[in-house]
Short mmCIF file of C-alpha atoms in Angstrom, two decimals:
data_model
loop_
_atom_site.label_atom_id
_atom_site.label_comp_id
_atom_site.label_asym_id
_atom_site.label_seq_id
_atom_site.Cartn_x
_atom_site.Cartn_y
_atom_site.Cartn_z
CA MET A 28 100.15 84.10 171.52
CA ASP A 29 98.86 80.91 170.89
CA TRP A 30 98.46 78.84 173.86
CA THR A 31 99.24 75.62 172.14
CA LYS A 32 102.90 77.12 171.31
CA ILE A 33 103.22 77.62 175.00
CA ILE A 34 102.54 74.12 175.79
CA TRP A 35 104.71 72.83 172.94
CA ALA A 36 107.60 74.90 174.30
CA VAL A 37 107.36 73.69 177.84
CA ALA A 38 106.84 69.93 176.61
CA ILE A 39 110.07 70.53 174.50
CA VAL A 40 112.28 72.01 177.33
CA ALA A 41 111.12 68.81 179.31
CA MET A 42 112.10 66.50 176.64
CA ILE A 43 115.48 68.21 176.18
CA LEU A 44 115.94 68.15 180.13
CA VAL A 45 114.97 64.27 180.18
CA LEU A 46 117.36 63.58 177.02
CA TRP A 47 120.12 65.68 178.65
CA PRO A 48 121.74 63.35 181.12
CA ARG A 49 121.39 60.21 179.03
CA ALA A 50 122.77 62.09 175.65
CA LYS A 51 125.67 63.28 177.83
CA GLN A 52 126.07 59.50 178.82
CA MET A 53 125.47 58.27 175.52
CA MET A 54 128.17 60.77 173.95
CA LYS A 55 130.76 59.76 176.72
CA ASP A 56 130.26 55.73 176.25
CA THR A 57 129.87 55.88 172.37
CA PRO A 58 133.00 53.66 170.90
CA LYS A 59 134.90 55.34 168.32
CA ALA A 60 134.57 54.79 164.48
CA GLU A 61 136.62 52.61 163.02
CA LYS A 62 138.12 53.03 159.32
CA GLY A 63 135.07 52.36 156.75
CA ASP A 64 132.26 52.59 159.68
CA TRP A 65 131.09 56.04 158.52
CA GLN A 66 131.45 55.07 154.70
CA ALA A 67 128.88 52.28 155.65
CA VAL A 68 126.36 54.76 157.12
CA VAL A 69 126.89 57.74 154.43
CA LEU A 70 126.01 55.35 151.50
CA PRO A 71 122.71 54.18 152.98
CA LEU A 72 122.12 57.93 154.09
CA ALA A 73 122.84 58.78 150.44
CA PHE A 74 120.40 56.50 149.13
CA VAL A 75 117.72 57.98 151.58
CA VAL A 76 118.32 61.68 150.31
CA GLY A 77 118.18 60.59 146.83
CA PHE A 78 114.93 58.81 147.29
CA VAL A 79 113.13 61.83 149.21
CA ILE A 80 114.28 64.00 146.47
CA LEU A 81 112.82 61.44 143.89
CA LEU A 82 109.46 61.60 146.01
CA ILE A 83 109.27 65.44 145.91
CA MET A 84 109.48 65.23 142.15
CA LEU A 85 107.06 62.80 142.20
CA VAL A 86 104.43 64.72 144.00
CA MET B 4 139.11 42.49 168.35
CA ASN B 5 137.34 44.19 165.55
CA ARG B 6 133.73 45.15 166.27
CA LEU B 7 132.80 43.64 162.99
CA ASP B 8 134.21 40.30 164.25
CA ILE B 9 132.14 40.06 167.31
CA SER B 10 128.64 38.59 165.76
CA ALA B 11 130.94 35.89 164.03
CA ALA B 12 132.38 34.51 167.29
CA ARG B 13 129.05 34.53 169.30
CA PRO B 14 128.03 30.92 170.22
CA THR B 15 124.57 29.42 168.84
CA GLU B 16 122.47 30.41 171.99
CA SER B 17 123.24 33.81 171.74
CA VAL B 18 122.14 33.75 167.78
CA LEU B 19 119.00 31.88 168.48
CA SER B 20 117.96 34.53 171.32
CA THR B 21 118.96 37.16 168.65
CA ASN B 22 116.83 35.91 166.32
CA LYS B 23 114.02 35.58 168.49
CA LEU B 24 114.46 39.01 169.52
CA ILE B 25 114.41 40.42 165.87
CA LYS B 26 111.19 37.98 165.24
CA ASN B 27 109.43 39.17 168.37
CA THR B 28 110.08 42.82 167.49
CA TYR B 29 109.09 42.96 163.76
CA ILE B 30 105.86 40.99 164.56
CA LEU B 31 104.96 43.42 167.38
CA LEU B 32 106.27 46.27 165.12
CA SER B 33 103.76 45.16 162.23
CA MET B 34 100.83 44.84 164.98
CA THR B 35 101.38 48.27 166.39
CA LEU B 36 101.98 50.00 163.06
CA LEU B 37 98.39 48.37 162.02
CA PHE B 38 96.69 49.42 165.19
CA SER B 39 97.99 52.80 164.84
CA ALA B 40 96.88 53.07 161.46
CA VAL B 41 93.13 52.04 162.82
CA THR B 42 93.37 55.09 165.14
CA ALA B 43 94.49 57.04 162.90
CA ALA B 44 91.62 56.33 160.54
CA ALA B 45 89.40 56.95 163.34
CA SER B 46 90.67 59.98 164.40
CA VAL B 47 90.42 61.09 160.57
CA MET B 48 86.99 60.13 160.47
CA LEU B 49 85.95 62.04 163.82
CA ASN B 50 87.70 65.15 162.59
CA VAL B 51 89.13 65.68 165.62
CA PRO B 52 90.41 69.34 166.71
CA GLY B 53 94.22 70.31 166.00
CA TRP B 54 95.41 70.27 169.56
CA THR B 55 94.60 66.38 169.71
CA TYR B 56 98.14 66.10 167.96
CA MET B 57 99.73 67.90 170.74
CA ALA B 58 97.80 66.30 173.50
CA SER B 59 98.68 62.79 172.16
CA ILE B 60 102.12 63.30 171.43
CA ILE B 61 102.55 64.43 175.34
CA GLY B 62 100.63 61.64 176.55
CA ALA B 63 102.47 59.06 174.70
CA PHE B 64 106.03 60.43 175.62
CA LEU B 65 104.67 60.73 179.41
CA LEU B 66 104.00 56.72 179.16
CA ILE B 67 107.35 56.20 177.51
CA TRP B 68 109.10 58.25 180.01
CA LEU B 69 107.25 57.08 183.37
CA VAL B 70 105.36 53.90 182.59
CA LEU B 71 106.85 52.03 179.87
CA PRO B 72 110.93 51.27 181.81
CA ARG B 73 108.73 49.83 184.87
CA THR B 74 106.36 47.62 182.60
CA ALA B 75 108.69 46.69 180.00
CA HIS B 76 109.74 43.40 181.28
CA SER B 77 106.22 42.28 181.76
CA SER B 78 103.18 41.38 179.77
CA THR B 79 101.59 44.86 180.83
CA GLY B 80 104.62 46.18 178.71
CA LEU B 81 102.47 45.11 175.81
CA VAL B 82 99.57 47.01 176.69
CA VAL B 83 101.46 50.03 177.25
CA VAL B 84 103.13 49.77 173.88
CA PHE B 85 99.57 49.24 172.41
CA GLY B 86 98.62 52.59 174.30
CA ILE B 87 101.68 54.75 173.19
CA THR B 88 100.93 53.62 169.46
CA GLY B 89 97.45 53.91 169.30
CA LEU B 90 97.59 57.38 171.21
CA MET B 91 100.27 58.47 168.67
CA GLY B 92 98.45 57.16 165.86
CA PHE B 93 95.14 59.17 167.09
CA GLY B 94 97.29 62.30 167.18
CA LEU B 95 97.85 62.01 163.45
CA GLY B 96 94.34 62.52 162.70
CA PRO B 97 94.47 66.73 162.20
CA ILE B 98 97.50 66.41 160.55
CA LEU B 99 96.12 63.93 157.96
CA ASN B 100 92.81 65.78 157.75
CA MET B 101 94.66 68.91 156.77
CA TYR B 102 97.00 67.23 154.05
CA LEU B 103 93.67 65.44 152.89
CA SER B 104 91.80 68.66 152.01
CA MET B 105 94.73 69.82 149.48
CA ALA B 106 93.97 68.86 145.85
CA ASN B 107 96.55 66.44 145.64
CA GLY B 108 96.57 65.40 149.42
CA PRO B 109 95.44 61.45 149.04
CA GLN B 110 98.54 61.28 146.62
CA LEU B 111 100.76 63.06 149.18
CA VAL B 112 99.92 60.97 152.26
CA GLY B 113 99.94 57.79 150.15
CA THR B 114 103.41 58.76 148.59
CA ALA B 115 104.61 59.60 152.08
CA MET B 116 103.52 56.26 153.66
CA ALA B 117 104.80 54.31 150.89
CA GLY B 118 108.19 56.14 151.19
CA THR B 119 108.50 55.65 154.70
CA GLY B 120 108.07 51.98 154.38
CA ILE B 121 110.58 52.00 151.79
CA ILE B 122 112.99 53.96 153.71
CA PHE B 123 112.53 51.32 156.75
CA LEU B 124 112.48 48.18 155.23
CA GLY B 125 115.69 49.43 153.29
CA LEU B 126 117.49 50.64 156.11
CA SER B 127 116.64 47.83 158.44
CA GLY B 128 117.42 45.30 155.63
CA TYR B 129 120.76 46.86 155.27
CA ALA B 130 121.43 46.67 159.08
CA LEU B 131 120.33 43.12 159.35
CA SER B 132 122.20 41.85 156.42
CA SER B 133 125.35 43.75 157.03
CA LYS B 134 125.51 42.57 160.69
CA ARG B 135 127.56 45.87 160.78
CA ASP B 136 127.84 47.32 164.38
CA PHE B 137 126.56 51.07 164.16
CA SER B 138 126.88 51.78 167.92
CA PHE B 139 129.59 54.34 167.04
CA MET B 140 126.66 56.62 165.64
CA GLY B 141 124.96 56.87 169.30
CA GLY B 142 126.48 60.13 170.56
CA PHE B 143 126.36 61.74 167.12
CA LEU B 144 122.80 60.67 166.75
CA VAL B 145 121.85 62.11 170.26
CA ALA B 146 123.61 65.43 169.86
CA GLY B 147 121.59 65.99 166.42
CA LEU B 148 118.34 65.02 168.21
CA LEU B 149 119.18 67.92 171.12
CA VAL B 150 119.93 70.52 168.27
CA VAL B 151 117.03 69.51 166.35
CA PHE B 152 114.61 69.96 169.85
CA MET B 153 116.30 73.37 169.98
CA ALA B 154 115.73 74.32 166.40
CA ILE B 155 112.02 73.23 166.99
CA LEU B 156 111.62 75.07 169.92
CA ALA B 157 113.02 78.52 168.18
CA ASN B 158 111.03 77.96 165.27
CA LEU B 159 107.86 77.95 167.53
CA PHE B 160 108.23 81.61 168.22
CA ILE B 161 110.20 82.57 164.95
CA ALA B 162 108.20 80.54 162.47
CA LEU B 163 110.65 80.41 159.40
CA PRO B 164 109.20 78.05 156.71
CA ALA B 165 112.73 77.63 155.40
CA LEU B 166 113.67 76.30 159.05
CA GLN B 167 110.83 74.12 159.07
CA LEU B 168 111.89 72.55 155.96
CA ALA B 169 115.47 72.22 157.20
CA ILE B 170 113.97 70.56 160.32
CA SER B 171 112.08 67.92 158.55
CA ALA B 172 114.86 67.12 156.29
CA ALA B 173 117.29 66.73 159.41
CA VAL B 174 114.56 64.74 161.08
CA ILE B 175 114.43 62.40 158.13
CA MET B 176 118.31 61.90 158.32
CA LEU B 177 118.45 61.77 161.95
CA MET B 178 115.70 58.68 162.01
CA SER B 179 117.30 57.01 159.31
CA GLY B 180 120.62 56.97 161.16
CA PHE B 181 118.50 55.65 164.19
CA ILE B 182 116.87 52.86 162.27
CA LEU B 183 120.53 51.74 161.43
CA TYR B 184 121.52 52.34 165.17
CA ASP B 185 118.47 50.47 166.60
CA THR B 186 118.50 47.60 164.36
CA SER B 187 122.22 47.02 164.74
CA ARG B 188 121.67 47.20 168.63
CA MET B 189 119.32 44.21 168.07
CA VAL B 190 121.60 42.24 166.00
CA ASN B 191 124.82 43.04 168.27
CA GLY B 192 123.17 42.37 171.99
CA GLY B 193 123.17 45.99 172.67
CA GLU B 194 119.00 45.76 173.07
CA THR B 195 117.80 42.31 174.76
CA ASN B 196 114.13 43.59 175.20
CA TYR B 197 111.60 43.21 172.21
CA ILE B 198 109.14 45.78 173.87
CA MET B 199 111.85 48.35 174.43
CA ALA B 200 113.14 47.81 170.62
CA THR B 201 109.75 48.14 169.05
CA ILE B 202 109.25 51.17 170.40
CA GLY B 203 112.29 52.77 169.48
CA LEU B 204 111.62 51.38 165.62
CA TYR B 205 107.91 52.96 166.07
CA LEU B 206 109.12 56.54 166.98
CA ASN B 207 111.74 56.35 163.91
CA ILE B 208 108.93 55.18 161.39
CA TYR B 209 106.34 57.69 162.97
CA ASN B 210 108.77 60.61 162.83
CA ILE B 211 109.96 59.83 159.12
CA PHE B 212 105.99 59.81 158.04
CA VAL B 213 105.54 62.84 159.83
CA HIS B 214 108.11 64.85 158.33
CA LEU B 215 108.02 63.43 155.00
CA LEU B 216 104.65 64.39 154.66
CA SER B 217 105.69 67.66 155.92
CA LEU B 218 108.25 67.97 153.25
CA LEU B 219 106.22 66.68 150.43
CA GLY B 220 103.36 68.86 151.09
CA ALA B 221 105.55 72.24 151.15
CA LEU B 222 107.62 71.25 148.01
CA SER B 223 104.73 69.65 145.99
CA GLY B 224 103.93 71.41 142.75
CA ASP B 225 100.09 71.56 143.37
CA ASP B 226 99.16 73.63 146.55
#
């Protein structure tokens, strides 16, 4: 097996372990979305999806 | 009180400090992106080996985890930020060389750069002008990030091209969400340190660029 894969795997596991306590805390502390909040996110993200598809078609 | 009304009720002093934070963040972000481009160009010209990318990313993340939190409130933090972004830019060399060797390589790299810029400016501009509080996305984004890390880990060993494409698409969506989240944290007082705000936005831009390039490279008509 390629040695770089093993180092990448160790690095990613370390990232997950470092991120895990912070992620748990963030998931606990995140305020609940109010009416219309997700709508305000979906619209710009739909723009990103459309824009990326356009770029793929251009190259 | 509705979360949307908070910014309207803030005193002038708070608005001024928010404006200063936003201005400092975008100035520092521009400088670090420029510095990153210089180190990336140097790395392309030096034709550095493939493992440089891995070494640079690991080095940069060690700086982010171990050094930046201790220095972010002093002028040393600026040196650390340039160290991190310079290192990450330098790590792009092998990736850029790989794509530049393709027939339509320069077009791919240029399109990914321009595309990343438009996505960032569009989303950050939207978050700044709408002044919406996107803090409700925090849990969703961080959970998505963990899932992506696990998928990357699995794909190191199973090496499915389709999964690689799905990971790249997911990273672009997640980082787009993080741009909204991080920008709104600056506007709504969740982030008060411009060095930390810069690093957050820089990582979003960097990841969008790398994964957009990967998507364009894999799905472009010319191999």
